[in-house]
mmCIF file of C-alpha atoms in Angstrom:
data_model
loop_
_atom_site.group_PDB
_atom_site.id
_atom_site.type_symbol
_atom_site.label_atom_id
_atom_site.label_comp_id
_atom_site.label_asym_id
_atom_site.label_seq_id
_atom_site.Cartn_x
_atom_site.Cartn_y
_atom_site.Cartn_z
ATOM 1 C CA UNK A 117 0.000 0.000 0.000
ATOM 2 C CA UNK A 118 2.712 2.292 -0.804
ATOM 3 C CA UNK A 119 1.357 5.572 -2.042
ATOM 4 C CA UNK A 120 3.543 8.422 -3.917
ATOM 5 C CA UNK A 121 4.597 10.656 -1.640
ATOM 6 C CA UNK A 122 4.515 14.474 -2.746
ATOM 7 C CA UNK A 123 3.442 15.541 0.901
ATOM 8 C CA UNK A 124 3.559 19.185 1.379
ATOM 9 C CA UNK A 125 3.068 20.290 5.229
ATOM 10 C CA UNK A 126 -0.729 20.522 5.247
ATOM 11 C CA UNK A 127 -0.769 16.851 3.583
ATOM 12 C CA UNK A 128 1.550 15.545 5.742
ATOM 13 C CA UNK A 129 -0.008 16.738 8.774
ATOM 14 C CA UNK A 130 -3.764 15.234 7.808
ATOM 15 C CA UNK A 131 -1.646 11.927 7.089
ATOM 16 C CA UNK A 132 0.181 11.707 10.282
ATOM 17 C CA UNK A 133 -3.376 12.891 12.186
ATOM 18 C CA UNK A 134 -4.938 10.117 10.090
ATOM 19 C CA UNK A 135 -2.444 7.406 11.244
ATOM 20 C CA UNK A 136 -2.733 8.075 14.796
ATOM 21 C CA UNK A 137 -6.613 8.228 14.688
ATOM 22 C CA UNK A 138 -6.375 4.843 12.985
ATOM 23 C CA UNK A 139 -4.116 3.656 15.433
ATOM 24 C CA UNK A 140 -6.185 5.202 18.639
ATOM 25 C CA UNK A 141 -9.404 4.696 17.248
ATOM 26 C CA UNK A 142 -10.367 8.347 17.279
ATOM 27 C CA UNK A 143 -12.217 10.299 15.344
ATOM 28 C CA UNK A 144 -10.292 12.040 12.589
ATOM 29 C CA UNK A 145 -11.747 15.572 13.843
ATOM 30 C CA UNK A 146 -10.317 14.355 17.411
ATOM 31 C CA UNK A 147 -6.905 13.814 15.590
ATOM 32 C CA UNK A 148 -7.012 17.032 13.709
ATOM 33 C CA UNK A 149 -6.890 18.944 16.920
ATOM 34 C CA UNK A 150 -3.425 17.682 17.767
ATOM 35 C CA UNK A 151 -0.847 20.598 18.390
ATOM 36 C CA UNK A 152 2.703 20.623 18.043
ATOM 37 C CA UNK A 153 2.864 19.989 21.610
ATOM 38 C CA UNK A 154 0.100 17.049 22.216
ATOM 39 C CA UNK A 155 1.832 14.443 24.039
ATOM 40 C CA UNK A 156 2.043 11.078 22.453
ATOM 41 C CA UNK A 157 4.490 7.915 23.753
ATOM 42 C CA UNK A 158 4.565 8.455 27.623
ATOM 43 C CA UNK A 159 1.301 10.457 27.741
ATOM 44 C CA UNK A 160 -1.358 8.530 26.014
ATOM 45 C CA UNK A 161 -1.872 5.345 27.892
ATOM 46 C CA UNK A 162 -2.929 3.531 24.998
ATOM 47 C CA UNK A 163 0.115 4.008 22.983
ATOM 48 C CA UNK A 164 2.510 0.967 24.219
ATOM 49 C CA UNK A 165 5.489 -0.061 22.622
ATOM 50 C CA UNK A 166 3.272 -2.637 20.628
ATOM 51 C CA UNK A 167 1.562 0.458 18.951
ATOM 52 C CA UNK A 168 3.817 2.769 18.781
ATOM 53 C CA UNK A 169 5.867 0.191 16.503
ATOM 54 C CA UNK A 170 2.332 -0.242 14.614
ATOM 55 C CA UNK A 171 2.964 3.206 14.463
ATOM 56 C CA UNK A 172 6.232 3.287 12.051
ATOM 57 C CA UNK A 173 5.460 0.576 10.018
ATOM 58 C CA UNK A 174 2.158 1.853 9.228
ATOM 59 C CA UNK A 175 4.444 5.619 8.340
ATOM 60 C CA UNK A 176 6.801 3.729 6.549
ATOM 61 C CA UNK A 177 4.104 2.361 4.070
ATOM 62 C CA UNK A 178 1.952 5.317 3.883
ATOM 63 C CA UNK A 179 4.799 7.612 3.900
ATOM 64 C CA UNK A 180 7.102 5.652 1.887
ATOM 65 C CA UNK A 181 10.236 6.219 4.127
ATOM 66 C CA UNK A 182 12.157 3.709 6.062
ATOM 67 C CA UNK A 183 12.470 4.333 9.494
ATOM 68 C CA UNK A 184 16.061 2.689 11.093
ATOM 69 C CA UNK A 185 16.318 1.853 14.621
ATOM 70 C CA UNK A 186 18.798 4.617 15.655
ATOM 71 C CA UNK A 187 16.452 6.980 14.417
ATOM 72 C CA UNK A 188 13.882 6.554 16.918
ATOM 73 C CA UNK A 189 14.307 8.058 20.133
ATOM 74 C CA UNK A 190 12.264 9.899 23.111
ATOM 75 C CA UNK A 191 12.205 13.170 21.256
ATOM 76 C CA UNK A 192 10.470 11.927 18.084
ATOM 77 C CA UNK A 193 7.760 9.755 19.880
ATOM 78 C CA UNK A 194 6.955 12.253 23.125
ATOM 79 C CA UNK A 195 5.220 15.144 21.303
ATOM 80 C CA UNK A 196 2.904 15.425 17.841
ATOM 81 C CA UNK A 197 5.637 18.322 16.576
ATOM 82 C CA UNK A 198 8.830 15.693 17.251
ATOM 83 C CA UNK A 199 7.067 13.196 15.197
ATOM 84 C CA UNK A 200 5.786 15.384 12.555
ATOM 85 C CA UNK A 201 9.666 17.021 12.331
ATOM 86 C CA UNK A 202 11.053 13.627 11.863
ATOM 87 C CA UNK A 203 8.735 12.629 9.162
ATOM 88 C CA UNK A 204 9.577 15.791 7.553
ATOM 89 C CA UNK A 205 13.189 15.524 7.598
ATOM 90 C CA UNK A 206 13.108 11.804 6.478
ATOM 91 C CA UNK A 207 10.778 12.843 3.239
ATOM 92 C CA UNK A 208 13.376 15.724 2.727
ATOM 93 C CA UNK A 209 16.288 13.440 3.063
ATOM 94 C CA UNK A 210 15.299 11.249 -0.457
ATOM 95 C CA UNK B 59 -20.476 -23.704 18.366
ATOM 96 C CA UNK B 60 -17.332 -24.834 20.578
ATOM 97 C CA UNK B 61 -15.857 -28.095 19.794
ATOM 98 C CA UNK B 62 -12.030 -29.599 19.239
ATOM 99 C CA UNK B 63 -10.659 -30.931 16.708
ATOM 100 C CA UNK B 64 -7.292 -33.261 16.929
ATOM 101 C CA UNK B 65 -3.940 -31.757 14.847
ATOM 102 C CA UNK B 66 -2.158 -35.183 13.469
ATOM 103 C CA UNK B 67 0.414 -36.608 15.515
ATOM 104 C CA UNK B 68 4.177 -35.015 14.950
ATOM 105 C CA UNK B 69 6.618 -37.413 15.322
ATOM 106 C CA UNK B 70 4.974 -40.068 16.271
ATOM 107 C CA UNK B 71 4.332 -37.963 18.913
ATOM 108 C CA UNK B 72 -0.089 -37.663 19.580
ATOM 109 C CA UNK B 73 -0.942 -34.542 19.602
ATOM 110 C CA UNK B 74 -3.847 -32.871 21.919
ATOM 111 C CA UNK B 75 -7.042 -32.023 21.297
ATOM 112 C CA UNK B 76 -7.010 -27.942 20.362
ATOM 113 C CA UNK B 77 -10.690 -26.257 20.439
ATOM 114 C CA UNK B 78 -12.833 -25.049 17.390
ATOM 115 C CA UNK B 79 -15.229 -22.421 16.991
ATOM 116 C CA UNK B 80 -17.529 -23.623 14.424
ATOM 117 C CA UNK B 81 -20.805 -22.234 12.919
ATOM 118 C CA UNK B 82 -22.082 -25.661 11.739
ATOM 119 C CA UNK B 83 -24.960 -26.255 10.171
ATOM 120 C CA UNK B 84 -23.923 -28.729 7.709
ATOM 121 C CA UNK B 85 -24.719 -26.500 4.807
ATOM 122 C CA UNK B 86 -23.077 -26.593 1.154
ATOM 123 C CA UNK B 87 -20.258 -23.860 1.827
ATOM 124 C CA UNK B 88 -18.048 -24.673 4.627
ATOM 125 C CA UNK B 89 -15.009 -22.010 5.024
ATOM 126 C CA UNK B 90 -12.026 -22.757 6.735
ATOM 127 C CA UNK B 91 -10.835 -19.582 8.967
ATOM 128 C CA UNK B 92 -7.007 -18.866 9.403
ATOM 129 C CA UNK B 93 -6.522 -16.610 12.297
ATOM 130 C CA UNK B 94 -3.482 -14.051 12.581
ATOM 131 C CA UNK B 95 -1.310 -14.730 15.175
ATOM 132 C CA UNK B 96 0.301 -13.661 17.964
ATOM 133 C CA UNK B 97 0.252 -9.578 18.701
ATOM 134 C CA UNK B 98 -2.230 -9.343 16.153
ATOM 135 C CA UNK B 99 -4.640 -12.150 17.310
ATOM 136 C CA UNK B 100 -5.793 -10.838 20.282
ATOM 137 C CA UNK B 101 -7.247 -7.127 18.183
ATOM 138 C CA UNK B 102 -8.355 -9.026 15.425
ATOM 139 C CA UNK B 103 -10.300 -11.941 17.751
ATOM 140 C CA UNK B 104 -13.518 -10.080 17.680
ATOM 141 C CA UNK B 105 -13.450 -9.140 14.294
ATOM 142 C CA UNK B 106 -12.568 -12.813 13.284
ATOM 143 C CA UNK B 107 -15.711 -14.239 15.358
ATOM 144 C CA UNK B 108 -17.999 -10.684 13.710
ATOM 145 C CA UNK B 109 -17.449 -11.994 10.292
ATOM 146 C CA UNK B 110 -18.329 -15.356 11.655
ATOM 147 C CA UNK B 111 -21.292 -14.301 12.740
ATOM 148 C CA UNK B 112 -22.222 -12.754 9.872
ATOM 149 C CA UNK B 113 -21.183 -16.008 7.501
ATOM 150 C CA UNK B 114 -23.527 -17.481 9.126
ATOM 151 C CA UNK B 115 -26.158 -15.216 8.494
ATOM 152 C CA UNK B 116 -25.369 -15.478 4.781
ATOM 153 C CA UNK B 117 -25.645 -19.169 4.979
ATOM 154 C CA UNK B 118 -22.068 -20.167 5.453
ATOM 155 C CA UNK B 119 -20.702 -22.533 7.737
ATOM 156 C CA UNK B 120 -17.500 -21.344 9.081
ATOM 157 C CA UNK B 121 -14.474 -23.352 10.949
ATOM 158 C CA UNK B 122 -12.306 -21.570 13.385
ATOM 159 C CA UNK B 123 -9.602 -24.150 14.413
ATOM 160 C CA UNK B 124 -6.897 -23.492 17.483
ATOM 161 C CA UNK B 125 -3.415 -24.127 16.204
ATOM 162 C CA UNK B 126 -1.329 -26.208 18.287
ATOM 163 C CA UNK B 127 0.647 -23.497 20.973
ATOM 164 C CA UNK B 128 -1.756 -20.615 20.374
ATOM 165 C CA UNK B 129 -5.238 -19.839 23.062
ATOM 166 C CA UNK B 130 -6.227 -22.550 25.288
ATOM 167 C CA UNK B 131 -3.845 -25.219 23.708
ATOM 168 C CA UNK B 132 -1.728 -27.214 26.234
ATOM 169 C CA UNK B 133 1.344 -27.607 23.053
ATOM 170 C CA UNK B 134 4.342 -24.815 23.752
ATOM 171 C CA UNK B 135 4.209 -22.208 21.546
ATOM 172 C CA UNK B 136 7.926 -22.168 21.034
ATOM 173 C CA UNK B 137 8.111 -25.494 19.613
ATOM 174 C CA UNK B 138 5.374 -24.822 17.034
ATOM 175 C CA UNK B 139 6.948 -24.420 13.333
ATOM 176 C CA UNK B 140 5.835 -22.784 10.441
ATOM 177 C CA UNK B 141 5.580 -25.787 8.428
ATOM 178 C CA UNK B 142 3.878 -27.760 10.989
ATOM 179 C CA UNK B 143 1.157 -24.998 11.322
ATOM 180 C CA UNK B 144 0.896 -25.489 7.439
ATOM 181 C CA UNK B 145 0.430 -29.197 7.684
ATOM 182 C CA UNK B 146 -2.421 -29.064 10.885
ATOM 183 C CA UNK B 147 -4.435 -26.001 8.707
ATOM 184 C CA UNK B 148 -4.443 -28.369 5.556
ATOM 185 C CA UNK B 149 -4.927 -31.790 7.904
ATOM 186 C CA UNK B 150 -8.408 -29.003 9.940
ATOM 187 C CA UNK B 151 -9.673 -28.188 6.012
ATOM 188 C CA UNK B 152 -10.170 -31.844 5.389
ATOM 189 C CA UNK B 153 -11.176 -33.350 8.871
ATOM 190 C CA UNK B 154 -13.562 -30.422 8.702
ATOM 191 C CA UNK B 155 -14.176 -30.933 5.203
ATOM 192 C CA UNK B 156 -13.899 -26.846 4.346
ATOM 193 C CA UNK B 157 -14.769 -26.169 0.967
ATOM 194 C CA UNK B 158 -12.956 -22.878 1.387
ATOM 195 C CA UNK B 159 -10.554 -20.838 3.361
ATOM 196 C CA UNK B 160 -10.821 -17.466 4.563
ATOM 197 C CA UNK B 161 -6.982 -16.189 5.589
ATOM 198 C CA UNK B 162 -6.145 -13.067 8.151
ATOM 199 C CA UNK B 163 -3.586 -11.351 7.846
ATOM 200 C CA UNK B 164 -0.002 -13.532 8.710
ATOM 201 C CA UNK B 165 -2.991 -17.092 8.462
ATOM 202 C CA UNK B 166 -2.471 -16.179 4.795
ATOM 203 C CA UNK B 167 1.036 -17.523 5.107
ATOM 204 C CA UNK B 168 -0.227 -21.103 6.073
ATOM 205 C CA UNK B 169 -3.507 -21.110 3.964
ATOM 206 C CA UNK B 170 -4.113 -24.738 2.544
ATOM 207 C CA UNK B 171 -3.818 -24.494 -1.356
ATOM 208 C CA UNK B 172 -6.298 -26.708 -1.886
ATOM 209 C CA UNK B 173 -8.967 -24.504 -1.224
ATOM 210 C CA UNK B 174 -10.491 -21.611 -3.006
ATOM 211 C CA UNK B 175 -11.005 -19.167 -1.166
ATOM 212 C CA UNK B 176 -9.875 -14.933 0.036
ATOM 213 C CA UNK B 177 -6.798 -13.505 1.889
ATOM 214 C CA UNK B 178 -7.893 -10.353 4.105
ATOM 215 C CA UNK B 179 -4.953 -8.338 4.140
ATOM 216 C CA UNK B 180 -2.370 -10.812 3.834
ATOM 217 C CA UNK B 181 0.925 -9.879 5.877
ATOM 218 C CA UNK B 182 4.582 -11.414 5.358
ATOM 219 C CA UNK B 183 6.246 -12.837 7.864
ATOM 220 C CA UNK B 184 9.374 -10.396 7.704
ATOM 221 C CA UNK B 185 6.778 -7.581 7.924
ATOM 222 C CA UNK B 186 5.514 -9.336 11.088
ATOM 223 C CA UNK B 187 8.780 -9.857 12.994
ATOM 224 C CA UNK B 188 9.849 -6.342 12.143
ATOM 225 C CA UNK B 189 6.702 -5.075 13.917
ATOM 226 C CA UNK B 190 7.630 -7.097 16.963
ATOM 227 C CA UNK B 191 10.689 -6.546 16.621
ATOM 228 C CA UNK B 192 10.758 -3.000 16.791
ATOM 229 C CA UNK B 193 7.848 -2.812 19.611
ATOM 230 C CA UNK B 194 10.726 -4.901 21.478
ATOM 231 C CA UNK B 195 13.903 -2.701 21.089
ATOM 232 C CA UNK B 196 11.136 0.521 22.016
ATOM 233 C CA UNK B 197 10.383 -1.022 24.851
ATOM 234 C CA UNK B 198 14.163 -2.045 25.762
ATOM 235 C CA UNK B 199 14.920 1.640 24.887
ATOM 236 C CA UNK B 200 12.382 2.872 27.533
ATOM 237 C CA UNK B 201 13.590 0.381 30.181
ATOM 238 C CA UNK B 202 17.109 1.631 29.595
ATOM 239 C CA UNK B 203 18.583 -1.413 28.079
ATOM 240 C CA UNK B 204 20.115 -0.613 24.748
ATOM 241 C CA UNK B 205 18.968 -3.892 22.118
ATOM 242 C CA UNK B 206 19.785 -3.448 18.396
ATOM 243 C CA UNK B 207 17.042 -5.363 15.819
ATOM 244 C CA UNK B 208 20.356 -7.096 14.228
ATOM 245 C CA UNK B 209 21.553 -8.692 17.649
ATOM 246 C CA UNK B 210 17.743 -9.742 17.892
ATOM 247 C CA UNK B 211 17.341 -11.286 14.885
ATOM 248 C CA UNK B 212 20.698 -13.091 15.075
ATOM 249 C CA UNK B 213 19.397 -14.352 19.064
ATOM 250 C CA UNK B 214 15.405 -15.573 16.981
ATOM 251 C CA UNK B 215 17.256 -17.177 14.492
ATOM 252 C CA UNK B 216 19.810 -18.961 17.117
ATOM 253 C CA UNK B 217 17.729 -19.898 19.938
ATOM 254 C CA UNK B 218 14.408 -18.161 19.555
ATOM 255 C CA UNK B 219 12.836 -15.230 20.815
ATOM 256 C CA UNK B 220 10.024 -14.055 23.366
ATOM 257 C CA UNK B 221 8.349 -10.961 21.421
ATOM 258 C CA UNK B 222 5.445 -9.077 22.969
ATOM 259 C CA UNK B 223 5.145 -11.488 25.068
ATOM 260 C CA UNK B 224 4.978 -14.606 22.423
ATOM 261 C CA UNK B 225 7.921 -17.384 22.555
ATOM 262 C CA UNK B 226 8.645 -18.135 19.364
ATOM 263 C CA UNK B 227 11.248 -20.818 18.585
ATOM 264 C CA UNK B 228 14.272 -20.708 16.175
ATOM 265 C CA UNK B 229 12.683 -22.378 13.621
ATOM 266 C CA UNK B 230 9.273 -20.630 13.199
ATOM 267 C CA UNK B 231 11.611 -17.241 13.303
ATOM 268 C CA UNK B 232 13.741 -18.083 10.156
ATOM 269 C CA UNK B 233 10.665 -19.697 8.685
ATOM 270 C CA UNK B 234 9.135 -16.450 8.951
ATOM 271 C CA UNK B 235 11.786 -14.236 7.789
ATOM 272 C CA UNK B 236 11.482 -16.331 4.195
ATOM 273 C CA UNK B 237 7.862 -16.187 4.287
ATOM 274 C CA UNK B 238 5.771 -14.448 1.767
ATOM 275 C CA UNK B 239 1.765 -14.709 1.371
ATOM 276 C CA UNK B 240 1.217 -16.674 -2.244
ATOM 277 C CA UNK B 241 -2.189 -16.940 -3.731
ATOM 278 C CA UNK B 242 -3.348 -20.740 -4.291
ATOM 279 C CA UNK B 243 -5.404 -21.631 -7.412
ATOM 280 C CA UNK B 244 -8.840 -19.717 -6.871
ATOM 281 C CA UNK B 245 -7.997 -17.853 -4.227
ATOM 282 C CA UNK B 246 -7.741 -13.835 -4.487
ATOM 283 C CA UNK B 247 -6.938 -11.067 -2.122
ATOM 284 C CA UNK B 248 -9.392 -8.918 -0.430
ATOM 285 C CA UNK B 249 -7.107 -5.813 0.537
ATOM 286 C CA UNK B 250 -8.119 -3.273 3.300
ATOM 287 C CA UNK B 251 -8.765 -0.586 0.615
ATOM 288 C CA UNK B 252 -11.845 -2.455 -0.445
ATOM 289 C CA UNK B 253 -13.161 -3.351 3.175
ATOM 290 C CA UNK B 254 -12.767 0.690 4.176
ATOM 291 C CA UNK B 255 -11.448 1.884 7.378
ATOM 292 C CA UNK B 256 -8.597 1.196 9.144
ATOM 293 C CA UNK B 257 -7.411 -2.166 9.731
ATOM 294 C CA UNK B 258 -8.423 -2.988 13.251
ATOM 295 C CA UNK B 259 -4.678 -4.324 14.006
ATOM 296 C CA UNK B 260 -3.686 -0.849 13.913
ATOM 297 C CA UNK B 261 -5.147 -0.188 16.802
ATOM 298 C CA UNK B 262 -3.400 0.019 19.920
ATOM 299 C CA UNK B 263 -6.053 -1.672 21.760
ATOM 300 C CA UNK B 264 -8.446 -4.168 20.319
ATOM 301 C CA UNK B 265 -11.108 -2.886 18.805
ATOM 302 C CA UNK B 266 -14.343 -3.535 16.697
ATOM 303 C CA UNK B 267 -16.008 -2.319 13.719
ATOM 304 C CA UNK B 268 -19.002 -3.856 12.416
ATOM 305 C CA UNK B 269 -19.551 -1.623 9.572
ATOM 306 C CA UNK B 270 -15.676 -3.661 7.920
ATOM 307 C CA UNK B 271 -17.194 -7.122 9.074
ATOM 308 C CA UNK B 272 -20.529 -6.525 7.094
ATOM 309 C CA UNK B 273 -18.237 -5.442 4.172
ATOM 310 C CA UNK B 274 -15.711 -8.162 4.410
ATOM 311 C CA UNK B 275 -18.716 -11.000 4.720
ATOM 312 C CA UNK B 276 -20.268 -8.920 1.238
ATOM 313 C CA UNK B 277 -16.916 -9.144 -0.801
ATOM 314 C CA UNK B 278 -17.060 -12.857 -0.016
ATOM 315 C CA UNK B 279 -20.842 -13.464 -1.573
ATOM 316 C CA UNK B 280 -20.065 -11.600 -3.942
ATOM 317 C CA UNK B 281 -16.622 -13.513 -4.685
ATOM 318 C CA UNK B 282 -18.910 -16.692 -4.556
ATOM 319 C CA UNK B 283 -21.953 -15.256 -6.844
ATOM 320 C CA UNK B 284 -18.952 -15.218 -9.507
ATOM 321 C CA UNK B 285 -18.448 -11.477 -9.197
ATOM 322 C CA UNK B 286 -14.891 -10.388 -9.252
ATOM 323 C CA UNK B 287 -13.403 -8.705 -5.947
#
């Protein structure tokens, strides 16, 4: 399911939204209120390990990056804005 | 609805009894379901037993059998291969004589090819020990133990390797990091695009959505109407 990948800030932002509605079971309108500084690993209870994991592989098909395991660390997982900045760098970095 | 059904022996070795969630009426169409596994089993459970449900109501009988290691079986899960899981699906379609198989997700990796029948989302294994594998080193991370995903695959393929909680032995972890979903003769896929929604193994916590289980049991009358997916 690997779409093409032209994401400009505001498309990015309704993907990423989208992924972590899907992954919370929110409502996308719920999702769409996320700020650069909504928590996310460490503040949402539902987001274990197990999920957050979901979590990358799900961004690496949708977003067509490939996420390596030295890239992930507290920062990128604790707030919307770290994980929205890293998914912006990687799809700059191609 | 709950019965068991008995895997064939393994090494001259009798196996248990494993239970079986049937809908059987002892009607024409009789479909074979193969579960995910592990991580994934327990959020797509209540979907699996929705679309059940719903088979029935459309008339089809449906066969849920327990592998051997996995729910209320007695059998370790770490000694459980791929291949072996292959053999007791195929050995369930004909002691249950299926007429069709209906495969979730990783069950698409050990779907009999003898049956017609639909993969749901079909997932490879090396997709599915990556997931694991990198829940595992996030949760090492957290805990303050450094674990690489190379030094992790290297321990599965060695001596095996508890992930999320699931012991899986050395042999079903290489098996899986060959294994690829294949389509048997008459069977198609029914991707997640065409069921709408979000795949309910996204979810961090299991979920439900009856709206993708009436659409899921639909593409599957259709598919046996003759109407391509």
């Amino acid at each position: 399911m690997t779409t093409s990948h032209n994401l400009d800030g505001a498309a990015l932002d309704l993907e990423l939204k989208g992924l972590i509605a899907d992954v919370l079971g929110l409502d996308p309108e719920q999702a769409q209120a996320f700020g650069p500084d909504s928590g996310l690993f460490g503040h949402l209870p539902e987001l274990d390990s197990m999920a957050v994991a979901g979590l990358l592989t799900e961004m690496e098909d949708r977003l067509g990056i490939v996420i390596e395991d030295d890239d992930v660390d507290g920062e990128m997982l604790e707030t919307y804005g770290g994980l929205r900045a890293f998914a912006e760098a990687k799809l700059g970095g191609r | 609805m709950l019965s068991t059904w008995t895997p064939p022996a393994r090494d001259g070795t009798p196996a248990g009894d494993e239970l079986l969630v049937a809908f059987d009426r002892g009607r024409d169409l009789r479909l074979l379901v193969c579960p995910t596994w592990f991580d994934e089993a327990n959020k797509l459970r209540r979907f699996t037993l929705e679309v059940m449900r719903r088979l029935d109501g459309a008339g089809i009988d449906s066969l849920l059998p327990d592998l051997p290691g996995c729910n209320e079986s007695l059998a370790p899960l770490q000694q459980q291969t791929l291949e072996g899981w292959r053999a007791d699906m195929t050995a369930a379609a004909e002691a249950l004589r299926a007429t069709h198989v209906l495969a979730i997700r990783g069950g698409a990796l050990i779907a009999p090819h003898g049956l017609a029948g639909w993969h749901y989302a079909p997932q490879s294994g090396p997709k599915l020990l990556r997931g694991m594998i990198r829940a595992r080193t996030i949760a090492a991370r957290e805990a303050g133990r450094a674990e690489t995903a190379e030094a992790l695959m290297a321990q599965g393929r060695a001596e095996g390797l508890t992930l999320g909680g699931w012991a899986i032995g050395p042999a079903m972890f290489a098996a899986l990091e060959e294994a690829e979903p294949a389509l048997g003769p008459g069977q198609s896929e029914i991707a997640q695009s065409t069921v709408g929604g979000p795949g309910l193994w996204l979810r961090a916590e299991p979920g439900e959505d009856g709206g993708q289980a009436d659409r899921l049991v639909a593409r599957i009358a259709q598919s046996l109407a003759g109407a391509p997916l």
